[in-house]
Short mmCIF file of C-alpha atoms and ligand atoms in Angstrom, two decimals:
data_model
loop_
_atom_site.label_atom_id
_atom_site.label_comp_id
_atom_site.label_asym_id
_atom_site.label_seq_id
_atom_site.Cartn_x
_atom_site.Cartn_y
_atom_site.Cartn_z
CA UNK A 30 -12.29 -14.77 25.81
CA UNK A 31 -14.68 -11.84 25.34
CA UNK A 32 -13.68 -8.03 23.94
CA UNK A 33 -13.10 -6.60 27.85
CA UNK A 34 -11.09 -9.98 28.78
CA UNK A 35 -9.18 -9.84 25.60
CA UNK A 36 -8.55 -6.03 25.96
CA UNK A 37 -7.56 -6.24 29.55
CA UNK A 38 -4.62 -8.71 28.76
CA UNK A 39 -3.53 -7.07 25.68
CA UNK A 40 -2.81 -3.52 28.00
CA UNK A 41 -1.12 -6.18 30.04
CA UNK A 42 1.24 -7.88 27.43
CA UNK A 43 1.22 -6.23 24.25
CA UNK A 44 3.24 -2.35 23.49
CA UNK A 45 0.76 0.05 23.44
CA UNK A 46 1.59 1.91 19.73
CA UNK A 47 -2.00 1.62 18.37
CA UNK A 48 -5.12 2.99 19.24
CA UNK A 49 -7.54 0.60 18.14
CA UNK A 50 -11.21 0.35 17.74
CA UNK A 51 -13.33 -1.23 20.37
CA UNK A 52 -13.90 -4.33 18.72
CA UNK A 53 -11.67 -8.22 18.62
CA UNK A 54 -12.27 -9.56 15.13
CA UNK A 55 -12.42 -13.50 15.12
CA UNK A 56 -12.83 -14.87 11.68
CA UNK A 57 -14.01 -14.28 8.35
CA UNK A 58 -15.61 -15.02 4.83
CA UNK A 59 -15.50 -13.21 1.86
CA UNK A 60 -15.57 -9.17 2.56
CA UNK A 61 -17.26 -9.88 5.92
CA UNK A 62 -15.98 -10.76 9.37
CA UNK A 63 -17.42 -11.57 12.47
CA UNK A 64 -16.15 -9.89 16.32
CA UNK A 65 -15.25 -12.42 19.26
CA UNK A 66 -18.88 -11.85 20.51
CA UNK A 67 -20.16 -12.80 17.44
CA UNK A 68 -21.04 -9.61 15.64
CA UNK A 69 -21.23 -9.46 12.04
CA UNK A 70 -18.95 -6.74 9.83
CA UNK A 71 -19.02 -5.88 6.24
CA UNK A 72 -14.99 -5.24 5.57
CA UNK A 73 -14.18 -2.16 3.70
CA UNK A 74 -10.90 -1.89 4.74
CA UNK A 75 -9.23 -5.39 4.69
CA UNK A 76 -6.45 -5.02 7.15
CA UNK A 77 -4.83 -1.96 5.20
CA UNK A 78 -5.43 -2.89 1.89
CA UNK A 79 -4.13 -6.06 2.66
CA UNK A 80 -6.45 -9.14 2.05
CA UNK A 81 -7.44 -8.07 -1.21
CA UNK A 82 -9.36 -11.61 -2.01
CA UNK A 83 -11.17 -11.52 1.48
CA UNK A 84 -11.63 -14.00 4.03
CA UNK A 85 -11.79 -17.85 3.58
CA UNK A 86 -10.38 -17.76 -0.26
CA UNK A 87 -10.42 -21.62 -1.07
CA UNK A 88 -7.20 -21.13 -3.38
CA UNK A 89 -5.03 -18.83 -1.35
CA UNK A 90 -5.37 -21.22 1.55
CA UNK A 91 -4.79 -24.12 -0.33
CA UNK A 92 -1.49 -22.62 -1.42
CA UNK A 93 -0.28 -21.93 2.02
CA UNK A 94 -0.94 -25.10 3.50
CA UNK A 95 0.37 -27.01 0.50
CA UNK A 96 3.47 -25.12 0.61
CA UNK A 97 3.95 -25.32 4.18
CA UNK A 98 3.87 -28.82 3.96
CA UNK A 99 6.34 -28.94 1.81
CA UNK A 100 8.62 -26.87 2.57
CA UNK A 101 7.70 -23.50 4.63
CA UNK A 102 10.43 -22.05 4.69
CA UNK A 103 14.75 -21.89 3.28
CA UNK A 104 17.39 -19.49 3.29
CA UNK A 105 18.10 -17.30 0.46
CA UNK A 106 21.07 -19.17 0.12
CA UNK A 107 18.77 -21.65 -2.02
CA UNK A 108 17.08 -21.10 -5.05
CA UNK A 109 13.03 -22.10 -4.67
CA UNK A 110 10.12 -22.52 -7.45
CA UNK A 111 7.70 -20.58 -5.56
CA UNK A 112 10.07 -17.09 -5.33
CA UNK A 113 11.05 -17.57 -8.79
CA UNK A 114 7.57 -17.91 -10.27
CA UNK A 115 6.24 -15.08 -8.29
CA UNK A 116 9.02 -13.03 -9.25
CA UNK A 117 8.95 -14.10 -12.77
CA UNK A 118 4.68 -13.18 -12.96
CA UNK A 119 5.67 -9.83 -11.67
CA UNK A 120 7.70 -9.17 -14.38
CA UNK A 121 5.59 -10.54 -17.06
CA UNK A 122 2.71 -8.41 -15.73
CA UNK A 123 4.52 -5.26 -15.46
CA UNK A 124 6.07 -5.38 -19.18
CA UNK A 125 9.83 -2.79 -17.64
CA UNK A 126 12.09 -5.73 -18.26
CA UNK A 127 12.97 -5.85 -14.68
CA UNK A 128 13.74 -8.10 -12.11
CA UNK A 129 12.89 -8.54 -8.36
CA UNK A 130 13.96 -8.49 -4.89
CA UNK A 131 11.50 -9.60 -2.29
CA UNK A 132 10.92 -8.32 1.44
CA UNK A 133 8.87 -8.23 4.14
CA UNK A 134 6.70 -5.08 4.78
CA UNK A 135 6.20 -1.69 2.63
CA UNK A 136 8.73 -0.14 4.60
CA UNK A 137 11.41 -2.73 3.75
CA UNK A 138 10.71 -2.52 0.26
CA UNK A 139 10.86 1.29 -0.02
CA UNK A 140 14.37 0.79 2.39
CA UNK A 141 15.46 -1.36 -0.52
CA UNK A 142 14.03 1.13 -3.53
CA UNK A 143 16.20 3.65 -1.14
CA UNK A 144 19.29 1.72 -1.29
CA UNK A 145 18.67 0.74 -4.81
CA UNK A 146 18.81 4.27 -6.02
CA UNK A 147 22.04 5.37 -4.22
CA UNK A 148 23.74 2.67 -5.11
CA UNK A 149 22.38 3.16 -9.06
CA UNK A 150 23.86 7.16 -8.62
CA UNK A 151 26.94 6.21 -6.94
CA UNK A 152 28.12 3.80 -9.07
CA UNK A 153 27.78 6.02 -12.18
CA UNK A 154 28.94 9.27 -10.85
CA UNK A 155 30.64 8.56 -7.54
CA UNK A 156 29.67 9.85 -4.09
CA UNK A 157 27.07 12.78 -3.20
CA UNK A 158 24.32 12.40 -5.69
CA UNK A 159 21.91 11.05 -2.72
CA UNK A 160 19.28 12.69 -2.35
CA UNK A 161 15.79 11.88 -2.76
CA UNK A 162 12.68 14.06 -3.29
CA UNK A 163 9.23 12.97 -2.05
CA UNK A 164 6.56 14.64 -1.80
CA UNK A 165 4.81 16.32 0.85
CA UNK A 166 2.07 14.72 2.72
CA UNK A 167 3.25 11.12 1.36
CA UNK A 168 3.77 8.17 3.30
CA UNK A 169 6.42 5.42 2.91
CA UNK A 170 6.99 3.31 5.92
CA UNK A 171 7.82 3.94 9.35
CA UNK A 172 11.57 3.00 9.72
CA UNK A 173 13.73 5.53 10.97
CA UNK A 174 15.04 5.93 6.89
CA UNK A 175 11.11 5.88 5.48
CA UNK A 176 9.57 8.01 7.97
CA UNK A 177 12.11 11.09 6.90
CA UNK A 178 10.73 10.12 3.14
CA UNK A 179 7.37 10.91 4.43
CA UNK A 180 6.72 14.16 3.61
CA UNK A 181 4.94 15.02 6.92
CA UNK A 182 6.21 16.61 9.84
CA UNK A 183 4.26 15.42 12.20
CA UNK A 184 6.59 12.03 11.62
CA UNK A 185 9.95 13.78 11.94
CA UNK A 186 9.42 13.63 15.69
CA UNK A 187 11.77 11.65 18.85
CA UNK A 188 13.75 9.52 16.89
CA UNK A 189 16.85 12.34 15.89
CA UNK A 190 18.90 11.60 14.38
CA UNK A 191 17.01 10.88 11.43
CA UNK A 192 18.57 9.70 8.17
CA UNK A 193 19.85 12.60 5.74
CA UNK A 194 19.03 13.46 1.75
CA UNK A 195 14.88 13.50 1.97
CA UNK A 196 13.62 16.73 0.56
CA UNK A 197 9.72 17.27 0.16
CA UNK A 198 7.94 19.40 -3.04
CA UNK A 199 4.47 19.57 -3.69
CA UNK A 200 2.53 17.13 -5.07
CA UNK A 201 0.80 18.25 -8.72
CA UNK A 202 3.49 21.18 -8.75
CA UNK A 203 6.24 20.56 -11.13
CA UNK A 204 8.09 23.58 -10.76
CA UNK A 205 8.71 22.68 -6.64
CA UNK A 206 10.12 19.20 -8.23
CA UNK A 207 12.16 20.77 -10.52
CA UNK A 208 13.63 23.49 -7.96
CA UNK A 209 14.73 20.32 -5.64
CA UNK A 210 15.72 18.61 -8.50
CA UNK A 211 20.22 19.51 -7.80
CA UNK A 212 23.11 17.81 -8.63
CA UNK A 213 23.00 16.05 -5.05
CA UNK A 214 19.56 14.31 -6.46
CA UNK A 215 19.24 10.81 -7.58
CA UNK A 216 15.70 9.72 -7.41
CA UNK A 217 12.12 10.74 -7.32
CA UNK A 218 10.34 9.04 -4.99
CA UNK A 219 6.33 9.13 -4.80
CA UNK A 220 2.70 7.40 -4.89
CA UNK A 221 0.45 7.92 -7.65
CA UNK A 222 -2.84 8.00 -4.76
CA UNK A 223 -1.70 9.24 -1.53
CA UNK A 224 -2.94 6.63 0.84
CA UNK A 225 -2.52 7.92 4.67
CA UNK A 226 -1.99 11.62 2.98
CA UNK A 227 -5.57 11.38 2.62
CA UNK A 228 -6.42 8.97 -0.53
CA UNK A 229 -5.25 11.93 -3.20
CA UNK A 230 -5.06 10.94 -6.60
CA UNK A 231 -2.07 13.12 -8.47
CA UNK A 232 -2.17 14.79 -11.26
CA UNK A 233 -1.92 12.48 -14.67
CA UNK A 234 -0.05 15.92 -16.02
CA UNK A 235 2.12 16.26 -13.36
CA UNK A 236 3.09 12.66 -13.21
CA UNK A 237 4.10 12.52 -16.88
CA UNK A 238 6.12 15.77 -16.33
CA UNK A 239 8.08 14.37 -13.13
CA UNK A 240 8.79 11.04 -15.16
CA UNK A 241 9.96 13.44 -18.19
CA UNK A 242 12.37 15.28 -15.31
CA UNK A 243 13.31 12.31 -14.04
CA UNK A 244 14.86 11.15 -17.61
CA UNK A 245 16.64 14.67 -18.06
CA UNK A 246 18.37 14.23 -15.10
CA UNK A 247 18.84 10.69 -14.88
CA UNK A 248 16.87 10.48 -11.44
CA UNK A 249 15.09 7.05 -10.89
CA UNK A 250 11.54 7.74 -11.04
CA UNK A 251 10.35 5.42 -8.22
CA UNK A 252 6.22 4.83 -7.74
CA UNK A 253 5.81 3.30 -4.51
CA UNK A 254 2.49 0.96 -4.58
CA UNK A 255 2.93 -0.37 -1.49
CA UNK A 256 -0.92 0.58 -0.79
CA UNK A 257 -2.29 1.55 -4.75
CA UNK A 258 -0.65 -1.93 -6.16
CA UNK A 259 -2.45 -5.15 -6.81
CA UNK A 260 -5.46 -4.01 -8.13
CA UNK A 261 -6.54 -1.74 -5.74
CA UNK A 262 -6.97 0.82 -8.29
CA UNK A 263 -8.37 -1.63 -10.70
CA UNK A 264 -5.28 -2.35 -12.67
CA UNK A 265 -2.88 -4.35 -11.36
CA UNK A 266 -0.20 -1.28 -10.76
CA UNK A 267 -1.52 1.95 -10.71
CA UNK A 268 1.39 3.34 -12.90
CA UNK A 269 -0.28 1.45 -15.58
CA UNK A 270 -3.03 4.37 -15.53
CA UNK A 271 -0.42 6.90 -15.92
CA UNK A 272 1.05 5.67 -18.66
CA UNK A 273 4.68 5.70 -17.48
CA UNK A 274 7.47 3.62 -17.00
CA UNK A 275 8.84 4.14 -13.75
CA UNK A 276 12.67 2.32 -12.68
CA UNK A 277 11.60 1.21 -9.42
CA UNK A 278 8.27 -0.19 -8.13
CA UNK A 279 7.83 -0.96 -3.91
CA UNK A 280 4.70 -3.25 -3.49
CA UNK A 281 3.40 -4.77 -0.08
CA UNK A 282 0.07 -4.54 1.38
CA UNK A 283 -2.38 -6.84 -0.92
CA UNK A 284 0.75 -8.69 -2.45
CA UNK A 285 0.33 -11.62 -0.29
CA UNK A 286 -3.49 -11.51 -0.14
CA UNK A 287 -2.86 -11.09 4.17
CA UNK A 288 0.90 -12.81 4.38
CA UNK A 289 3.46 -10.50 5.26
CA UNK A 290 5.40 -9.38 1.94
CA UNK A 291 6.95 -7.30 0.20
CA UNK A 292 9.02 -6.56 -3.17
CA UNK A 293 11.20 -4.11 -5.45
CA UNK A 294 10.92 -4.48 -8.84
CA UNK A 295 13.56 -2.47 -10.77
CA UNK A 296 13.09 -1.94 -14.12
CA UNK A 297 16.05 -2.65 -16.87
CA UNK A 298 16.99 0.88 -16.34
CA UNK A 299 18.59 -0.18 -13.03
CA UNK A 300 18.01 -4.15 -12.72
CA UNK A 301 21.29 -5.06 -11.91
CA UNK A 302 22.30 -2.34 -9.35
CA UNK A 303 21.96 -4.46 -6.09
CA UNK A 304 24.32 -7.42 -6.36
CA UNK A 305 25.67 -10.01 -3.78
CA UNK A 306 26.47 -8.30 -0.37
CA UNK A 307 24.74 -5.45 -0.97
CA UNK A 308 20.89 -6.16 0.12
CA UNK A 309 19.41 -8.99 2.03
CA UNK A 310 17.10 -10.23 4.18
CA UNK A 311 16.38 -13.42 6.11
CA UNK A 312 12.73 -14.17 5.07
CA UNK A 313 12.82 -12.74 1.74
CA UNK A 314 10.77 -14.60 -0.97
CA UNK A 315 9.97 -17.76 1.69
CA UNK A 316 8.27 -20.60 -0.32
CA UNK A 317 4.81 -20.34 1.99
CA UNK A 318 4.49 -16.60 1.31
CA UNK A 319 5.62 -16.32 -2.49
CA UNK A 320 3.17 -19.69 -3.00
CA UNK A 321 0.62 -17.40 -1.26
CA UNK A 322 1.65 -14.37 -3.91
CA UNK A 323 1.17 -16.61 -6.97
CA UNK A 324 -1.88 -17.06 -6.29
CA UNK A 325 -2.97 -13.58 -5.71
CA UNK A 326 -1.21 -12.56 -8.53
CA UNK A 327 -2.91 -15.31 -10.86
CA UNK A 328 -6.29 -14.04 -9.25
CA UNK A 329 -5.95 -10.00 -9.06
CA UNK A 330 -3.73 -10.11 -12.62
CA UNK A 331 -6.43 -11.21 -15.02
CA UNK A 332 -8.18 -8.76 -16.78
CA UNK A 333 -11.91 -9.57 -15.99
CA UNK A 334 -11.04 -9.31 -12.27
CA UNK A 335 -9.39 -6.18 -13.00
CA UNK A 336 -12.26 -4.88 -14.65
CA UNK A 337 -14.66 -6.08 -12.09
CA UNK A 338 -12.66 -4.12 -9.62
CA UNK A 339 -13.39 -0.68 -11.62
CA UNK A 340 -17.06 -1.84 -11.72
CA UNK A 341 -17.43 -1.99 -8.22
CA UNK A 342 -15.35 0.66 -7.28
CA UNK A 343 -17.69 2.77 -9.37
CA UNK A 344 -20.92 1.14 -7.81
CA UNK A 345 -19.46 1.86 -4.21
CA UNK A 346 -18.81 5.53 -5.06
CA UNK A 347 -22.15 5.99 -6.80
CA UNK A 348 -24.20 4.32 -3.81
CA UNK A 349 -22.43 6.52 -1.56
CA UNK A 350 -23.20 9.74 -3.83
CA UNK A 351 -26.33 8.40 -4.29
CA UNK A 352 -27.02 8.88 -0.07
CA UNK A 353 -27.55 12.43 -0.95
CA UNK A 354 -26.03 13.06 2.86
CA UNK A 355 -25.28 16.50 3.91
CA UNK A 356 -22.19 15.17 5.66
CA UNK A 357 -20.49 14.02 2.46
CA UNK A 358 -18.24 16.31 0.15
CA UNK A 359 -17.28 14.00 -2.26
CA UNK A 360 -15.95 10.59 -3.35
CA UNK A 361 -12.40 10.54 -4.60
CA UNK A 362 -9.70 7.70 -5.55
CA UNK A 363 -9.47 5.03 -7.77
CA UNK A 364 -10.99 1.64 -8.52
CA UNK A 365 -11.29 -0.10 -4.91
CA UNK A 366 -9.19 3.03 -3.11
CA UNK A 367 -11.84 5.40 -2.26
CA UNK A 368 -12.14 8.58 0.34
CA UNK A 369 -15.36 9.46 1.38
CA UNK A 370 -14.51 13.45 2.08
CA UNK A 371 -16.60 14.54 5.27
CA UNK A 372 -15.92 18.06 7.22
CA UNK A 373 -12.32 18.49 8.70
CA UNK A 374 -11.63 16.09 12.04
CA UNK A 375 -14.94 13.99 11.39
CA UNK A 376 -13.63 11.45 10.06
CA UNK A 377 -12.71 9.35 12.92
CA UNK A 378 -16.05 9.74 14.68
CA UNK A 379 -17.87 8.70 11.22
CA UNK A 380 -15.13 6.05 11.24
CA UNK A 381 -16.18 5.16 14.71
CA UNK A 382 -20.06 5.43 14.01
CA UNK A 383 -19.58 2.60 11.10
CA UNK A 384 -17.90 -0.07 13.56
CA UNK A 385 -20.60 0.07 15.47
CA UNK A 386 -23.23 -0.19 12.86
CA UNK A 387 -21.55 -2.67 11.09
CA UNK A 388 -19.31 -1.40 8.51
CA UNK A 389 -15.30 -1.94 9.05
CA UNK A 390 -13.80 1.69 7.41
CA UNK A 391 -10.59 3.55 8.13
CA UNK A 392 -9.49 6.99 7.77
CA UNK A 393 -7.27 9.16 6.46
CA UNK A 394 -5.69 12.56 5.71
CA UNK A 395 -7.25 15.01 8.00
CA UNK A 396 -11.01 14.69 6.28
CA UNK A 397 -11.46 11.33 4.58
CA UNK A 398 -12.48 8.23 5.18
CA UNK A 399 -10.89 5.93 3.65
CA UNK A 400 -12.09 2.75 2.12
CA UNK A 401 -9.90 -0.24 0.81
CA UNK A 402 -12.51 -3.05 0.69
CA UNK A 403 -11.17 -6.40 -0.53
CA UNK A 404 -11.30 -6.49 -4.11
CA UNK A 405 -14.04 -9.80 -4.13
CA UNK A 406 -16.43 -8.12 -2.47
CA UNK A 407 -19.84 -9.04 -3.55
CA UNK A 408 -22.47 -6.67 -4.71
CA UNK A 409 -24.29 -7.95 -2.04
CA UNK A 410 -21.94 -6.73 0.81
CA UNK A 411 -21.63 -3.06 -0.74
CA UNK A 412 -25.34 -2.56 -0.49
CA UNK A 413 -25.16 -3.78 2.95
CA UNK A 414 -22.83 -1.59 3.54
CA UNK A 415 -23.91 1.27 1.65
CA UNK A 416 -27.59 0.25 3.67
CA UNK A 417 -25.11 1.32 6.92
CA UNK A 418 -23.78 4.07 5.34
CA UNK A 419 -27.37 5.73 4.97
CA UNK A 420 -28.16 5.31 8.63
CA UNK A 421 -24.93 6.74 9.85
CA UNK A 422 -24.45 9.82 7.34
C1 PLP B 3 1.47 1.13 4.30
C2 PLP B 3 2.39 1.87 3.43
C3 PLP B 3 3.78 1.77 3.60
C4 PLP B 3 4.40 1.00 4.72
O1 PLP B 3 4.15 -0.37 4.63
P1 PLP B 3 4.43 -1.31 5.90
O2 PLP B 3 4.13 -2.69 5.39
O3 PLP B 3 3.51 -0.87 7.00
O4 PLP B 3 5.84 -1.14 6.28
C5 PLP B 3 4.58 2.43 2.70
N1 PLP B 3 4.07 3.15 1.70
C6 PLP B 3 2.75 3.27 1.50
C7 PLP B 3 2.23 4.06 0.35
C8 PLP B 3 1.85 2.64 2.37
O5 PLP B 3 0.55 2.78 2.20
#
């Protein structure tokens, strides 16, 4: 089928909750896909940060089909090599001593991170001490629990009654931390780059002063990466940057290299908190996806990759300095989690402008747009798509 075929039968059969750009994507290799009518795309965005070693990667989908040959899928009533060994690499990699549950989606895994912390506060000092700060203009899932953890209005809409205990201070502002900070608090919850805020790095500062709060109250300090883990900000977790040690970690996104996962790794500090009966789900740590997350985290966890990732986040951000365009206000981000700042509300159209030339980008915030390209992209595909760039800024 071509783009208007395919795009008549999806208004037919499929919810309309996105508005999508005009173009069906059929297959791809490396950082570059190609459209149902057989146009060619240089990916910067790979899903949402999602297939962080591209298209086509020979391992990956060896993994998979191995694994689903052998056994796809079994309840979590059974113990499996493939869920222990991706847990287990987690925890290796991360160095908190901690242990992990495995989901399905970002949002999941922050629900979880949620649930982990009230449980941690109630079972040391009894009932009331739930309440969570995030902070505003954060994202963390769009369940009816996660979107009233996102600290933006705009998602606090229709859905009443939302769930209680989410209150919002201001990023790189420790003093609005600290005044939310009661005894009804149990956690801090927060990314270290604010993805769909508008890719903002915090404050190293006030990161180490929230984590130094967080251990004078005894609030769990949790970092969600759903979107800044797995090397996206050229180290494996960006809390590693930061030098902290936070209790809980959320990961999603690139975790499965384009399978849908996601985990909660609690650190010592709070480990053992969720116990039989108290969190589950059905497709948790399936053999197929964690055999997919081994080898991602095998691939993305060495240190040369790692390092390659800072090296061509810096060459994407210097070609696109380099443009010299009147249009752009900046670069910001990290490693392979970049914002290219244009003026307020152009970001869609520029977004817009690059699909058709050939570039796959995203936005976000209200003035960036945002690029998560997969982490193997060649140098070759950023100066075609830097080559793009120039012609559309
Ligand atoms: C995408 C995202 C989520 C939600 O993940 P889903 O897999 O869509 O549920 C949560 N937090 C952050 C920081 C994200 O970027």
């Amino acid at each position: 089928m071509n783009y208007q075929e395919l795009k008549s039968e999806e208004q037919k059969y499929v919810m309309n909750t996105y508005g999508r750009f005009p173009i069906a994507l059929d297959h791809g290799a490396g950082a570059t896909v190609w459209d149902v009518e057989g146009k060619k795309y240089i990916d910067l965005a790979s899903g949402i940060g999602v297939n962080c070693l591209g298209y086509d990667h020979p391992q990956l989908i060896e993994a998979i089909g191995q694994q689903a040959h052998k056994l796809m899928h079994v309840s979590n009533l059974f113990t499996t090599e493939p869920m222990v060994q991706a847990a287990k690499k987690l925890v290796e990699k991360t160095h908190l001593n901690g242990k992990v549950f495995f989901a399905n989606s970002g949002a999941e895994a922050n629900e979880g991170a949620i649930k982990l912390a009230r449980k941690y506060s109630f079972d040391k000092y009894g009932e009331g001490r739930y309440k969570i700060i995030t902070l505003v203009n954060s994202f963390h899932g769009r369940t009816v629990t996660t979107l009233k953890a996102t600290g933006q209005d705009r998602f606090h809409n229709y859905f009443f009654p939302f769930t209680e205990g989410f209150d919002y201070a201001q990023a790189n502002d420790i003093e609005s931390v600290r005044r939310k900070a009661d005894d009804m608090t149990c956690a801090v919850m927060m990314e270290l780059v604010q993805g769909e805020g508008g890719v903002l790095p915090l404050d190293p500062a006030f990161v180490k002063q929230v984590e130094a709060l967080c251990r004078e109250k005894d609030l769990l300090l949790i970092i969600d990466e759903v979107q800044t883990g797995i090397g996206r900000t050229g180290s494996l977790f960006c809390f590693q940057q930061y030098d902290i040690r936070p209790d809980v970690v959320t990961m999603a996104k690139g975790l499965g290299g384009g399978v849908p996962v996601g985990a909660v790794l609690a650190a010592e500090s709070c480990a053992k908190v969720l116990t039989p009966g108290t969190h589950a789900t059905t497709f948790g740590g399936t053999p197929m996806i964690c055999a997919a997350v081994n080898v991602v985290l095998d691939t993305v966890g060495d240190s040369r990759f790692l390092q390659e990732v800072r090296r061509k986040g810096e060459y994407l951000k210097n070609g696109i300095l380099a443009l010299g365009s009147p249009h752009i206000h900046g670069v910001r981000g990290m490693g392979l989690m970049l914002g290219i700042i244009v003026d307020e509300g152009k970001h869609t159209a520029f977004a817009n402008r690059l699909i058709e030339k050939g570039v796959l980008a995203i936005t976000a915030g209200k003035n960036a747009v945002r690029l998560l390209p997969p982490l193997v992209i060649s140098d070759q595909e950023m100066d075609e798509a830097i080559t793009i760039m120039k012609e559309v800024f």
